[in-house]
JSON list of C-alpha atoms in Angstrom, two decimals:
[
{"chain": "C", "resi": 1, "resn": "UNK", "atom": "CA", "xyz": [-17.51, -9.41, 0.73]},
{"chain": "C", "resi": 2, "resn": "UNK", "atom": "CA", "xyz": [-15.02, -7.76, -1.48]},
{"chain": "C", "resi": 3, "resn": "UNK", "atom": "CA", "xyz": [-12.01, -10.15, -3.09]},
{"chain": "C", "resi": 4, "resn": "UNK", "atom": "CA", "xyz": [-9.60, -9.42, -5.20]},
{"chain": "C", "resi": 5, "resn": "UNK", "atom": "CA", "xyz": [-7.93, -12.37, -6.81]},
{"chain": "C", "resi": 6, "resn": "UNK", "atom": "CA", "xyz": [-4.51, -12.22, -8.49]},
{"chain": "C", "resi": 7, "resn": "UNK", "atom": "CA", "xyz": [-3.23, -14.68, -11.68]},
{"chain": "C", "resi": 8, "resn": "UNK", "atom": "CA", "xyz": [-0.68, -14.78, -13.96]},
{"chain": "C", "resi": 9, "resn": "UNK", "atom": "CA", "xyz": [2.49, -14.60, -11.94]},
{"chain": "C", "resi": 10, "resn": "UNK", "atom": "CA", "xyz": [5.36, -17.26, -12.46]},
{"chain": "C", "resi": 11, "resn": "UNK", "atom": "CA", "xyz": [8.80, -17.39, -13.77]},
{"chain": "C", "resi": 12, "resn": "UNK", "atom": "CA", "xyz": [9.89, -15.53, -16.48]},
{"chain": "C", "resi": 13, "resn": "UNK", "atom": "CA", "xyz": [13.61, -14.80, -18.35]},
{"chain": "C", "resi": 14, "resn": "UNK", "atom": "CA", "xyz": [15.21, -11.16, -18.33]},
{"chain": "C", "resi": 15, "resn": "UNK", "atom": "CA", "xyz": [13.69, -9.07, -21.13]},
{"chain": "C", "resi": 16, "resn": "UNK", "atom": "CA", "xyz": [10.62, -11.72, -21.58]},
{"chain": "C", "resi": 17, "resn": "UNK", "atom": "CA", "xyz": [6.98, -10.24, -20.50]},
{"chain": "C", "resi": 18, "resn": "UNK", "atom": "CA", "xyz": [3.91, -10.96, -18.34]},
{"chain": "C", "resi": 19, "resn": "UNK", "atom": "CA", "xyz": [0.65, -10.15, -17.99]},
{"chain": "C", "resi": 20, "resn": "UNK", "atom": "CA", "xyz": [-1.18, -10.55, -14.46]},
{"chain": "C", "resi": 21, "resn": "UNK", "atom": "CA", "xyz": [-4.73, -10.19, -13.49]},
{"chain": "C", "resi": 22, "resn": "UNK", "atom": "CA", "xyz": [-6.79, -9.42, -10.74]},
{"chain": "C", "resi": 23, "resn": "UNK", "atom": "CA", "xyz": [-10.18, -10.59, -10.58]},
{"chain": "C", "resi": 24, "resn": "UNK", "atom": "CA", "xyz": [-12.54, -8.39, -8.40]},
{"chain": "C", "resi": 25, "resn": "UNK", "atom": "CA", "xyz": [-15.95, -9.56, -6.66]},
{"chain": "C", "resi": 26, "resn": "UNK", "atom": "CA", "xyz": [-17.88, -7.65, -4.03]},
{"chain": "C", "resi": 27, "resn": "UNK", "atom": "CA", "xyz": [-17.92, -4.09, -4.89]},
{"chain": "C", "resi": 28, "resn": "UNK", "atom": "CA", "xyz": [-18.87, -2.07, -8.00]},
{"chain": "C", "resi": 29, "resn": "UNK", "atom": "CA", "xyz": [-15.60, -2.90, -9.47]},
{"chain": "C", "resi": 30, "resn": "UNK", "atom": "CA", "xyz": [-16.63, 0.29, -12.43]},
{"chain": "C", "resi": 31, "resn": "UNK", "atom": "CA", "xyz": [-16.65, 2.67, -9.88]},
{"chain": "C", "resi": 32, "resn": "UNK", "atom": "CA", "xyz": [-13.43, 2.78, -8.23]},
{"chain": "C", "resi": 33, "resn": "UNK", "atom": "CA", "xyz": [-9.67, 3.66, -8.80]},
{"chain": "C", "resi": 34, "resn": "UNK", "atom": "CA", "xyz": [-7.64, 0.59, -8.98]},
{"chain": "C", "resi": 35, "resn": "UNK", "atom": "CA", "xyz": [-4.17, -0.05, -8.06]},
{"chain": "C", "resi": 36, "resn": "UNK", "atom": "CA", "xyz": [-0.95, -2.59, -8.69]},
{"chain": "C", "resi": 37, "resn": "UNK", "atom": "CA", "xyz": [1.68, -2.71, -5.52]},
{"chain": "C", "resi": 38, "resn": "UNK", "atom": "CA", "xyz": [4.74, -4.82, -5.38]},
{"chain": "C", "resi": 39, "resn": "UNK", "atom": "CA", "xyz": [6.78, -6.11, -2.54]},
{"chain": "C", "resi": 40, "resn": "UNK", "atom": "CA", "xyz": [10.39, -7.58, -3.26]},
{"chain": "C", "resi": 41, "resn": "UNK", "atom": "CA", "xyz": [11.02, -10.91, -1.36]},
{"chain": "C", "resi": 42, "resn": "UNK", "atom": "CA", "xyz": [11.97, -9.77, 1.98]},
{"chain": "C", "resi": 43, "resn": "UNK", "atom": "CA", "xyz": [11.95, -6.05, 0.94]},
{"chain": "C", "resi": 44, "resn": "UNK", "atom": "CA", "xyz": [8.76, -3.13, 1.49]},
{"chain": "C", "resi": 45, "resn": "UNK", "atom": "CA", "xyz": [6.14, -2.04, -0.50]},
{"chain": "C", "resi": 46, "resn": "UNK", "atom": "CA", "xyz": [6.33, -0.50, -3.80]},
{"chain": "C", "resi": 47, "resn": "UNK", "atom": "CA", "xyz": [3.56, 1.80, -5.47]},
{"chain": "C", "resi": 48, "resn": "UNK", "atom": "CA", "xyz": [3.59, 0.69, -8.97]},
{"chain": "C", "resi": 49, "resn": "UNK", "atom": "CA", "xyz": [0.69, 2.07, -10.79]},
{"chain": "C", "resi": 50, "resn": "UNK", "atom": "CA", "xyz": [-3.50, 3.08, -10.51]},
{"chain": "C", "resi": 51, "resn": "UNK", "atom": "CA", "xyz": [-6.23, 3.42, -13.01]},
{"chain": "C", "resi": 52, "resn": "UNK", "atom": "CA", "xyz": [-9.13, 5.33, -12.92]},
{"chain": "C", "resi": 53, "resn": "UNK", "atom": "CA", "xyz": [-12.66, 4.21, -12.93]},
{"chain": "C", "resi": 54, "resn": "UNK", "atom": "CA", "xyz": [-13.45, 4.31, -16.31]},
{"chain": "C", "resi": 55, "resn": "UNK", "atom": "CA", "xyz": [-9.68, 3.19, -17.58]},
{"chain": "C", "resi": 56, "resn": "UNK", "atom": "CA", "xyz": [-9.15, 6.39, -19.14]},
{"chain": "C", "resi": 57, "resn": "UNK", "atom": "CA", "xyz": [-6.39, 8.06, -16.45]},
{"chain": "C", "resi": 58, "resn": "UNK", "atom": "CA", "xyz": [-3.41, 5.85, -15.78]},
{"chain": "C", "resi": 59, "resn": "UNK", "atom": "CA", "xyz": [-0.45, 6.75, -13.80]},
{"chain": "C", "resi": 60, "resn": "UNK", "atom": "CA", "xyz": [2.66, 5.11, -12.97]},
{"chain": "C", "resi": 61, "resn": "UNK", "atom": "CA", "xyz": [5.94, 5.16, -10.64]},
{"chain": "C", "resi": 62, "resn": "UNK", "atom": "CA", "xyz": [8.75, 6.53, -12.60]},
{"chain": "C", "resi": 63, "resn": "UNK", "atom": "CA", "xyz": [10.77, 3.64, -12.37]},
{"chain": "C", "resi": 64, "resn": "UNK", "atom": "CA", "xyz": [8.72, 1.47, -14.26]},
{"chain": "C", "resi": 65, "resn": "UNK", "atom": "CA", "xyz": [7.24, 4.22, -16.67]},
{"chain": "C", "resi": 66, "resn": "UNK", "atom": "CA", "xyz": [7.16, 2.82, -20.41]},
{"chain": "C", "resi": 67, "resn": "UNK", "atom": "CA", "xyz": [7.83, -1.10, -19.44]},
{"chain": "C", "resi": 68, "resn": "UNK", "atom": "CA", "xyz": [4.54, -1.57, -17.66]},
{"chain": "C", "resi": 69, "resn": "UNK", "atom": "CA", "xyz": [1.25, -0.56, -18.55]},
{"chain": "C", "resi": 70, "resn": "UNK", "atom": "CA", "xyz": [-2.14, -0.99, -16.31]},
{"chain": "C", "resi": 71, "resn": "UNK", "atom": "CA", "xyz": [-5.68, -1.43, -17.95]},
{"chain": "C", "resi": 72, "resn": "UNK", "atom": "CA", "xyz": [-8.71, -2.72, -16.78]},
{"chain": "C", "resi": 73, "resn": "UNK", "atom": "CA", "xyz": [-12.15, -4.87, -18.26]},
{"chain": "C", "resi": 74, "resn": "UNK", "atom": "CA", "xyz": [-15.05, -3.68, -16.63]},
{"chain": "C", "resi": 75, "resn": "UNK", "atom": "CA", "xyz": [-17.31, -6.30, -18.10]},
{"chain": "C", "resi": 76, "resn": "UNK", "atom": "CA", "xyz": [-15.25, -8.49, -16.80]},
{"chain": "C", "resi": 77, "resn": "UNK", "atom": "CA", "xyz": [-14.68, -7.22, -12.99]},
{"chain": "C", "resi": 78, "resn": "UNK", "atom": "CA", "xyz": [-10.70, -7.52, -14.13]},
{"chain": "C", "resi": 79, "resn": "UNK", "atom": "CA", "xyz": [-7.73, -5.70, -13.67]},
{"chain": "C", "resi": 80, "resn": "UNK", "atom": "CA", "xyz": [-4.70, -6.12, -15.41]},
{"chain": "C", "resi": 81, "resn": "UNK", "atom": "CA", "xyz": [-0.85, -5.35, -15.16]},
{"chain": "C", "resi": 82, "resn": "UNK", "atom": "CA", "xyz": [1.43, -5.95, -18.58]},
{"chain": "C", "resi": 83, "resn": "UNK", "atom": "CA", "xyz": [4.72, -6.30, -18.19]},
{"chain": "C", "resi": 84, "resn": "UNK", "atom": "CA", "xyz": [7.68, -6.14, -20.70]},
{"chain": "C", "resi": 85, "resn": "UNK", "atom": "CA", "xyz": [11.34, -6.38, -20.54]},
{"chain": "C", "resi": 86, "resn": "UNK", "atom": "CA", "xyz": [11.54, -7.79, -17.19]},
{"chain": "C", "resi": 87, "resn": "UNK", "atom": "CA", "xyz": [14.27, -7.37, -14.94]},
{"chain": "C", "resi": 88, "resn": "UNK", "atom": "CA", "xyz": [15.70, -9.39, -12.37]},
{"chain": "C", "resi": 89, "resn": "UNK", "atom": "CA", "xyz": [14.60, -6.17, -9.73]},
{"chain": "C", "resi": 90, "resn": "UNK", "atom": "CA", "xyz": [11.13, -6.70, -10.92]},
{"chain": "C", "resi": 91, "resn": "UNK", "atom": "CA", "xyz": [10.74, -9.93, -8.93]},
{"chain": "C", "resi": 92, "resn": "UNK", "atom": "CA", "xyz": [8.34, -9.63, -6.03]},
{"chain": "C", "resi": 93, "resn": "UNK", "atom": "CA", "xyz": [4.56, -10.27, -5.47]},
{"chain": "C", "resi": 94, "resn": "UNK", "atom": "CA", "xyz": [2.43, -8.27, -7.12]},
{"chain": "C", "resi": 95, "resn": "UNK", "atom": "CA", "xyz": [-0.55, -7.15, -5.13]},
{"chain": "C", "resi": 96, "resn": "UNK", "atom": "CA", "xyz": [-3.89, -5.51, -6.49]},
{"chain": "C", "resi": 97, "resn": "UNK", "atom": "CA", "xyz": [-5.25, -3.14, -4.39]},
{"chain": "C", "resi": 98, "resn": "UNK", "atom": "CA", "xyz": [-8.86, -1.17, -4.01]},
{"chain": "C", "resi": 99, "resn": "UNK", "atom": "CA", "xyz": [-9.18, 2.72, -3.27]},
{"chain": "C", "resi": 100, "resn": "UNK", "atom": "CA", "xyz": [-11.70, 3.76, -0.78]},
{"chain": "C", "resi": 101, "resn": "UNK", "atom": "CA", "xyz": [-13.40, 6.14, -2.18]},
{"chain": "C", "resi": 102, "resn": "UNK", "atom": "CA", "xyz": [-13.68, 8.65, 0.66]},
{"chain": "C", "resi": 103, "resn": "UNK", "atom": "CA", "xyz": [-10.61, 8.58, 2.15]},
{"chain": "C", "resi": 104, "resn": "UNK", "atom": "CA", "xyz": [-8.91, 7.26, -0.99]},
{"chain": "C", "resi": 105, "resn": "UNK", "atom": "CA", "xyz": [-6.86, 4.79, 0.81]},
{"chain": "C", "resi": 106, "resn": "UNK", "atom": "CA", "xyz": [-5.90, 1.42, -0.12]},
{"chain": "C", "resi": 107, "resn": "UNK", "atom": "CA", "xyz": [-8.58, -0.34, 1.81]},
{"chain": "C", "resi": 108, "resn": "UNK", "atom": "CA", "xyz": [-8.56, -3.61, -0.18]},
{"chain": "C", "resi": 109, "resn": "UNK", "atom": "CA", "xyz": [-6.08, -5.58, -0.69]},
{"chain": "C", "resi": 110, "resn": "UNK", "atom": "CA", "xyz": [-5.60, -9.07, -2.93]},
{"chain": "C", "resi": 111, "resn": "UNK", "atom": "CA", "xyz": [-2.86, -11.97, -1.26]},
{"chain": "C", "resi": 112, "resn": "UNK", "atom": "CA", "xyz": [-0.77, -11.03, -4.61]},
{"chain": "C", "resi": 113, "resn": "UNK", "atom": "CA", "xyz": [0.83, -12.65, -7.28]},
{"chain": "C", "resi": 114, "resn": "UNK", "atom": "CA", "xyz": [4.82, -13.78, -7.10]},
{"chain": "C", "resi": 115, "resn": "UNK", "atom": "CA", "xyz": [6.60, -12.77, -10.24]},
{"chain": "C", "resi": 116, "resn": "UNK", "atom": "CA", "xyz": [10.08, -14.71, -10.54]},
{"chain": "C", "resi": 117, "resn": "UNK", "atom": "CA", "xyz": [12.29, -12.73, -13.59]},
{"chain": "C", "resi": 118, "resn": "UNK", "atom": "CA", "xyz": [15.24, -15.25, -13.50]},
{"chain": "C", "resi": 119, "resn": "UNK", "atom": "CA", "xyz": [17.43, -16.83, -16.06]},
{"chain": "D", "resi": 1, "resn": "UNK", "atom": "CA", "xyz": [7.72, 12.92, -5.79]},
{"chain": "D", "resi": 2, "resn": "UNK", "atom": "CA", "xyz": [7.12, 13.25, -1.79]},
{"chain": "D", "resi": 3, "resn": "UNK", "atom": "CA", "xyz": [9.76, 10.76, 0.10]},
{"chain": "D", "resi": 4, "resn": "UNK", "atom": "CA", "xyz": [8.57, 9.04, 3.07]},
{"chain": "D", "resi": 5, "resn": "UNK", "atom": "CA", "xyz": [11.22, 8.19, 5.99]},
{"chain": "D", "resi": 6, "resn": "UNK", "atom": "CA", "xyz": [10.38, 6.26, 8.79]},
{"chain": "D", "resi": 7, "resn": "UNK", "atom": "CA", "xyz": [12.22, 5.61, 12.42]},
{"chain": "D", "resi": 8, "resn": "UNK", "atom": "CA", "xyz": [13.41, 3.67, 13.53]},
{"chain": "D", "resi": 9, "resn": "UNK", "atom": "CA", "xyz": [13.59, 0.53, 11.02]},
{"chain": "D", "resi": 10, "resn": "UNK", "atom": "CA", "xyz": [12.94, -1.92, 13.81]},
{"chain": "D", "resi": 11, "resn": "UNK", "atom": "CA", "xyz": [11.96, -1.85, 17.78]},
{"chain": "D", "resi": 12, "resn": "UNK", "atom": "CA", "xyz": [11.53, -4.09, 20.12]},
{"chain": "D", "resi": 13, "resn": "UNK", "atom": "CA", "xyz": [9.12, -3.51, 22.68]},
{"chain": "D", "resi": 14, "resn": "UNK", "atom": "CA", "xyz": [7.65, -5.30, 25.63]},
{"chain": "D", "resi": 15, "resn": "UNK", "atom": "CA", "xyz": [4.53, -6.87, 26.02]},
{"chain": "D", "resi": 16, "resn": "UNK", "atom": "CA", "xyz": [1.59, -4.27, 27.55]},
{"chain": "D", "resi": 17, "resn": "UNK", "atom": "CA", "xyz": [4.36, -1.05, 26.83]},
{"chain": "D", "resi": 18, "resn": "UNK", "atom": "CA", "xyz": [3.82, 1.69, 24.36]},
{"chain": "D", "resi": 19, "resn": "UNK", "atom": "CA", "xyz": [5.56, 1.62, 20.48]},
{"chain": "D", "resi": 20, "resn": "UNK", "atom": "CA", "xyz": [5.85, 4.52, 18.90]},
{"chain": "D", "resi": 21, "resn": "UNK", "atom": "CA", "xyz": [6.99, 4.85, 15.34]},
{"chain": "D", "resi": 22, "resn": "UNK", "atom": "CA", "xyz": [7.86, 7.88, 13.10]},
{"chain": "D", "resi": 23, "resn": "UNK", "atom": "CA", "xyz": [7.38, 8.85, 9.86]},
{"chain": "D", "resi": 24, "resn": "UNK", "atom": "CA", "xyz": [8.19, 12.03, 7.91]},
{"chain": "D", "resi": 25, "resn": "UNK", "atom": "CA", "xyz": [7.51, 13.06, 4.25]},
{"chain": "D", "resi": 26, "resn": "UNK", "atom": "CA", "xyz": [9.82, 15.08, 2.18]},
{"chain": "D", "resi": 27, "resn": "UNK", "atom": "CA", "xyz": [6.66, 17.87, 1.79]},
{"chain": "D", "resi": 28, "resn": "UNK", "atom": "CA", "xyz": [3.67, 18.77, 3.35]},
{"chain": "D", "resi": 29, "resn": "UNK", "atom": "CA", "xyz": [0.80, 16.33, 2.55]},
{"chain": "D", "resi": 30, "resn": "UNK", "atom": "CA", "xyz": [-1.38, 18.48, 4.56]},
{"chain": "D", "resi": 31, "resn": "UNK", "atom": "CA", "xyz": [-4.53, 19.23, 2.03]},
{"chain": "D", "resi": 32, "resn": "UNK", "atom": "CA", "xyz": [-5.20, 22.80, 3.31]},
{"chain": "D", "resi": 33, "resn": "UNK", "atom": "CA", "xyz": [-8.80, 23.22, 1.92]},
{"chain": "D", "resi": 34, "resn": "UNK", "atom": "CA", "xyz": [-10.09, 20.62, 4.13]},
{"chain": "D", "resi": 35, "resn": "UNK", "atom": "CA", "xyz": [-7.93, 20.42, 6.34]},
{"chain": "D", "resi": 36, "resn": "UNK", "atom": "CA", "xyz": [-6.40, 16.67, 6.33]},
{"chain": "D", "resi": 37, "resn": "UNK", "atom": "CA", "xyz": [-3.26, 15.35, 5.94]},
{"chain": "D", "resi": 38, "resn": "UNK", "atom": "CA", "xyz": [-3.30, 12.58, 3.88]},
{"chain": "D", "resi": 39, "resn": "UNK", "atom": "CA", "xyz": [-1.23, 10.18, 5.64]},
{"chain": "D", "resi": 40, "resn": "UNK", "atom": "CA", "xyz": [-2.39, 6.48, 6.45]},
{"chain": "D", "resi": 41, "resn": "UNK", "atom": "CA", "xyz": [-0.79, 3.37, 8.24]},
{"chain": "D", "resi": 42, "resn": "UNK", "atom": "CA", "xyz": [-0.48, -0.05, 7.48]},
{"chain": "D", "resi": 43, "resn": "UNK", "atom": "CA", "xyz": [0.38, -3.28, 9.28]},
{"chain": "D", "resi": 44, "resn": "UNK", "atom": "CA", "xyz": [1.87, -5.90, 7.83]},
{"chain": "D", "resi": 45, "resn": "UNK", "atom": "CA", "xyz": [1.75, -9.41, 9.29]},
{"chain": "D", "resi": 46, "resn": "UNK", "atom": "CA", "xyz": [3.86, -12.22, 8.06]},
{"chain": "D", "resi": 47, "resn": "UNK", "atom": "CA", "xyz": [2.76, -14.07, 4.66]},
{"chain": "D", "resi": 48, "resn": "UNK", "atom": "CA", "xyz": [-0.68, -11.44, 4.69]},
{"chain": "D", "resi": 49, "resn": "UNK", "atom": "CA", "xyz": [-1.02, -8.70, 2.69]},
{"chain": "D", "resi": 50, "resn": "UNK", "atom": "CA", "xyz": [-0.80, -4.86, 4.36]},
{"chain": "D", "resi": 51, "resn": "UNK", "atom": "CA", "xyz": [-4.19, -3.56, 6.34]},
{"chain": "D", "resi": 52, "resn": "UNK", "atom": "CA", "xyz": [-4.86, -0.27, 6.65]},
{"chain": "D", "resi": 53, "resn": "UNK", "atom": "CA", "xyz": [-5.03, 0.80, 10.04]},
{"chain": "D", "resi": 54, "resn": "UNK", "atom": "CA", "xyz": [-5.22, 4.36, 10.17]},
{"chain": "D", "resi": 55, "resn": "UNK", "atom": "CA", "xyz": [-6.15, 7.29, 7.37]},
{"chain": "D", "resi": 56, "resn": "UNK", "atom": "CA", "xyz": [-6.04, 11.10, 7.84]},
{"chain": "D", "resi": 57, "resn": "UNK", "atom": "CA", "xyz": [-3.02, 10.78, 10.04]},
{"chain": "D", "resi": 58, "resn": "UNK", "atom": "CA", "xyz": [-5.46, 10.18, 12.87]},
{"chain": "D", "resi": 59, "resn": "UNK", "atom": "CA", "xyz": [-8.50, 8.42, 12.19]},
{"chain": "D", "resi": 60, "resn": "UNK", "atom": "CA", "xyz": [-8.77, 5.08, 13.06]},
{"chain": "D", "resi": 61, "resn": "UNK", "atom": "CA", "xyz": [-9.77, 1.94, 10.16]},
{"chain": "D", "resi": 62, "resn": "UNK", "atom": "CA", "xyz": [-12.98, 0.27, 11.38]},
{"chain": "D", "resi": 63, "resn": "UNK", "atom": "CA", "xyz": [-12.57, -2.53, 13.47]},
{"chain": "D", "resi": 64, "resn": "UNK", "atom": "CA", "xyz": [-9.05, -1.39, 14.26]},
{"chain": "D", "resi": 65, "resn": "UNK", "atom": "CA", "xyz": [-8.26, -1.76, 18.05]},
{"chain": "D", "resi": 66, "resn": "UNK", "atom": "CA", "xyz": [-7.90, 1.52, 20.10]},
{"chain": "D", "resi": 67, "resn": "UNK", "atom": "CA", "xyz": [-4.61, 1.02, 21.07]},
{"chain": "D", "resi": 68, "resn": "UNK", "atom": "CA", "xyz": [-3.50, 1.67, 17.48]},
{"chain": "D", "resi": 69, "resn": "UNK", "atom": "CA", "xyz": [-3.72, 5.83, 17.18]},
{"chain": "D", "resi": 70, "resn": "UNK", "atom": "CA", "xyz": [-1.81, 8.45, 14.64]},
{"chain": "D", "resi": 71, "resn": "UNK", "atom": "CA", "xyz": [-1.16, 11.83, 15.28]},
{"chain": "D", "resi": 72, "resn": "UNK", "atom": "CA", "xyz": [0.81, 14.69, 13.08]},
{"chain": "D", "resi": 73, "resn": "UNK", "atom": "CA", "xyz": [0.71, 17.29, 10.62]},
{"chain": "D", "resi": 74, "resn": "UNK", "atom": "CA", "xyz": [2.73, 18.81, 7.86]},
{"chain": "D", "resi": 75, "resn": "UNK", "atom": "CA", "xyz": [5.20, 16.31, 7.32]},
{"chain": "D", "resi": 76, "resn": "UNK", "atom": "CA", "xyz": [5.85, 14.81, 10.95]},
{"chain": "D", "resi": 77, "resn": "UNK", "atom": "CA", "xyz": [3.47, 11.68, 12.04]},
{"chain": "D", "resi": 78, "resn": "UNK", "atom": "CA", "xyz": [3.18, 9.11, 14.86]},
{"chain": "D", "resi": 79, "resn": "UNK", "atom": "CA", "xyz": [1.64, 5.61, 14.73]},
{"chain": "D", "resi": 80, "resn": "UNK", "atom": "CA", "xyz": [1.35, 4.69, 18.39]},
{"chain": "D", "resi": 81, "resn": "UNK", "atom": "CA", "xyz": [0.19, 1.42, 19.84]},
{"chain": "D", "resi": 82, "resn": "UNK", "atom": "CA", "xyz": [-0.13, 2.38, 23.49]},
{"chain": "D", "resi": 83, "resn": "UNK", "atom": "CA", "xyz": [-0.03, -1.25, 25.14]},
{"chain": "D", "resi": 84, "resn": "UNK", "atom": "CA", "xyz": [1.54, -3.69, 22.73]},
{"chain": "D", "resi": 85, "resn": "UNK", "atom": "CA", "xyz": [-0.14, -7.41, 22.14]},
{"chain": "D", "resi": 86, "resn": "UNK", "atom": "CA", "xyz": [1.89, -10.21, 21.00]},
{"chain": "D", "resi": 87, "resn": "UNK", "atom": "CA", "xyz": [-0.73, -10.00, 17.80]},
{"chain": "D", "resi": 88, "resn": "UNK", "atom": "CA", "xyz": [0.59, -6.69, 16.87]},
{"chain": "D", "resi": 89, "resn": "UNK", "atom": "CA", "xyz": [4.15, -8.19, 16.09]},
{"chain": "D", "resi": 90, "resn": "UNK", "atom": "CA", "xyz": [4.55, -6.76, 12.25]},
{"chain": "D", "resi": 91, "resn": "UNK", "atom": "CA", "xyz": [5.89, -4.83, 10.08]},
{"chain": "D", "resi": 92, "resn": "UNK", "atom": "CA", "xyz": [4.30, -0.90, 9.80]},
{"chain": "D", "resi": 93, "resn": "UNK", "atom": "CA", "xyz": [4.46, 1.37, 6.94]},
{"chain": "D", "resi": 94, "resn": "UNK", "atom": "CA", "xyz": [2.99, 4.95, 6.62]},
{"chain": "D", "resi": 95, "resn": "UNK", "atom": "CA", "xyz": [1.81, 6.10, 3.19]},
{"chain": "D", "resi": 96, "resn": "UNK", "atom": "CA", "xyz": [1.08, 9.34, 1.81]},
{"chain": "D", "resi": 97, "resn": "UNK", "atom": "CA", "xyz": [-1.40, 9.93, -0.79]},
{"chain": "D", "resi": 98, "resn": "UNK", "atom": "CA", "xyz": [-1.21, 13.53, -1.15]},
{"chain": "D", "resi": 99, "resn": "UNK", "atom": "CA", "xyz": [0.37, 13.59, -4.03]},
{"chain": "D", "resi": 100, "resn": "UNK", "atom": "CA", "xyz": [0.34, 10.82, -6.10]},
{"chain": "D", "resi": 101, "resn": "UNK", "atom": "CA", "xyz": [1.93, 7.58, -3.61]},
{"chain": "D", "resi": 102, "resn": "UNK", "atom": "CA", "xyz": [4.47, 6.96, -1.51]},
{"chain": "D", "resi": 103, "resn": "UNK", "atom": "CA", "xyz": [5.18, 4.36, 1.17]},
{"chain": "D", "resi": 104, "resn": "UNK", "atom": "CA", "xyz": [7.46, 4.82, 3.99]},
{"chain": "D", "resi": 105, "resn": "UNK", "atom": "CA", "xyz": [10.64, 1.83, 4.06]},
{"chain": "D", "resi": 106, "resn": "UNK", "atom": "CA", "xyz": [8.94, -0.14, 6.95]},
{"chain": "D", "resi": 107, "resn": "UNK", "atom": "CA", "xyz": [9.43, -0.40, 10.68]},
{"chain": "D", "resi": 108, "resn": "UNK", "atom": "CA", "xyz": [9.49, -4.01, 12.05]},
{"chain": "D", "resi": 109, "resn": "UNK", "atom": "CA", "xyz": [7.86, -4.19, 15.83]},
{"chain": "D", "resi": 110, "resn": "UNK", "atom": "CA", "xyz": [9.14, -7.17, 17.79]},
{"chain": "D", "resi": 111, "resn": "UNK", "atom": "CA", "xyz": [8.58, -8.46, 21.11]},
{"chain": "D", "resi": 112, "resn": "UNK", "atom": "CA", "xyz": [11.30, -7.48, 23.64]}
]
């Protein structure tokens, strides 16, 4: 059964960082494009950013382009999302998500992280 | 980068009657060499994450009910759920993944 399991989320000031994870069990994790989503409280979903297979193609939405940066650990089954210079619009949960690799949708998807960016 | 707009933001609809909810992208995501738009659907229950329900604009997630069908091309699409169950209450978002990706802003389905 595939999981993906979030960490890392919490509370943090303006301009402080964060770095979430996403465990992932059930799949070849090394084959697939990975993916970060975010969802503002109350608010739709957000494409944030997706790594290849082998963690050497990243791309990201332009809004967040230089303060985030995606990466993965495929010895470790882990994905990863840094964050720097947080803003208060940065606050949602923060949901890892698995391609398909024939259709290439999002066909897995983790119960997500909530990142709080409060003073 | 493509825009996705969806109509209307919210409907309500009665139990056992047809919801129908449109999206349209700022360019064609149809993928001319083989022939598929790359368009997909997901529903979004309270407190869950999103499930895919539909890919290719019109083919159907396994284990999705068949009351839960896409059509379109281009840049016009329908989600239609032809006989609406109180489980279906949610929110629904189209997404292209054409190029690069884009989600739609939601439409929330209520019970009339």
């Amino acid at each position: 059964e595939v999981q993906l399991v979030e960490s890392g989320g919490g509370l943090v000031q303006p301009g402080g960082s964060l770095r979430l994870s996403c465990s992932a069990s059930g799949f070849t994790f090394s084959s697939y494009v990975m993916h970060w989503v975010r969802q503002a409280p109350g608010k739709g979903l957000e494409y944030v950013s997706a790594i290849s297979a082998d963690g050497g193609s990243t791309y990201y939405a332009d809004s967040l382009k230089g303060r985030f940066t995606i990466s993965r650990d495929n010895s470790k089954n882990t994905l990863y999302l840094q964050m720097s210079s947080l803003r208060v619009e940065d606050t949602a949960v923060y949901y890892c998500v698995k391609v398909d690799a024939v259709a290439g949708v999002f066909d897995y998807w983790g119960r997500g992280t909530l990142v709080t960016v409060s003073s | 980068d493509i825009v996705m707009t969806q109509s209307p933001d919210s409907l309500a609809v009665s139990l056992g009657e047809r919801a129908t909810i449109n999206c349209r992208s700022s360019q064609s995501v149809l993928y001319r060499s083989n022939n598929k738009n790359y368009l997909a659907w997901y529903q979004q229950k309270p407190g869950q994450p999103p499930k895919v329900l539909i890919y290719w604009a019109s083919t159907r997630e396994s284990g999705v009910p068949d009351r839960f069908s896409g059509s379109g091309s281009g840049t016009d699409f329908t989600l239609t759920i032809s006989s609406l169950q109180a489980e279906d209450v949610a929110v629904y978002y189209c997404q292209q993944y054409y190029s690069s990706w884009t989600f739609g802003q939601g439409t929330k389905v209520e019970i009339k």
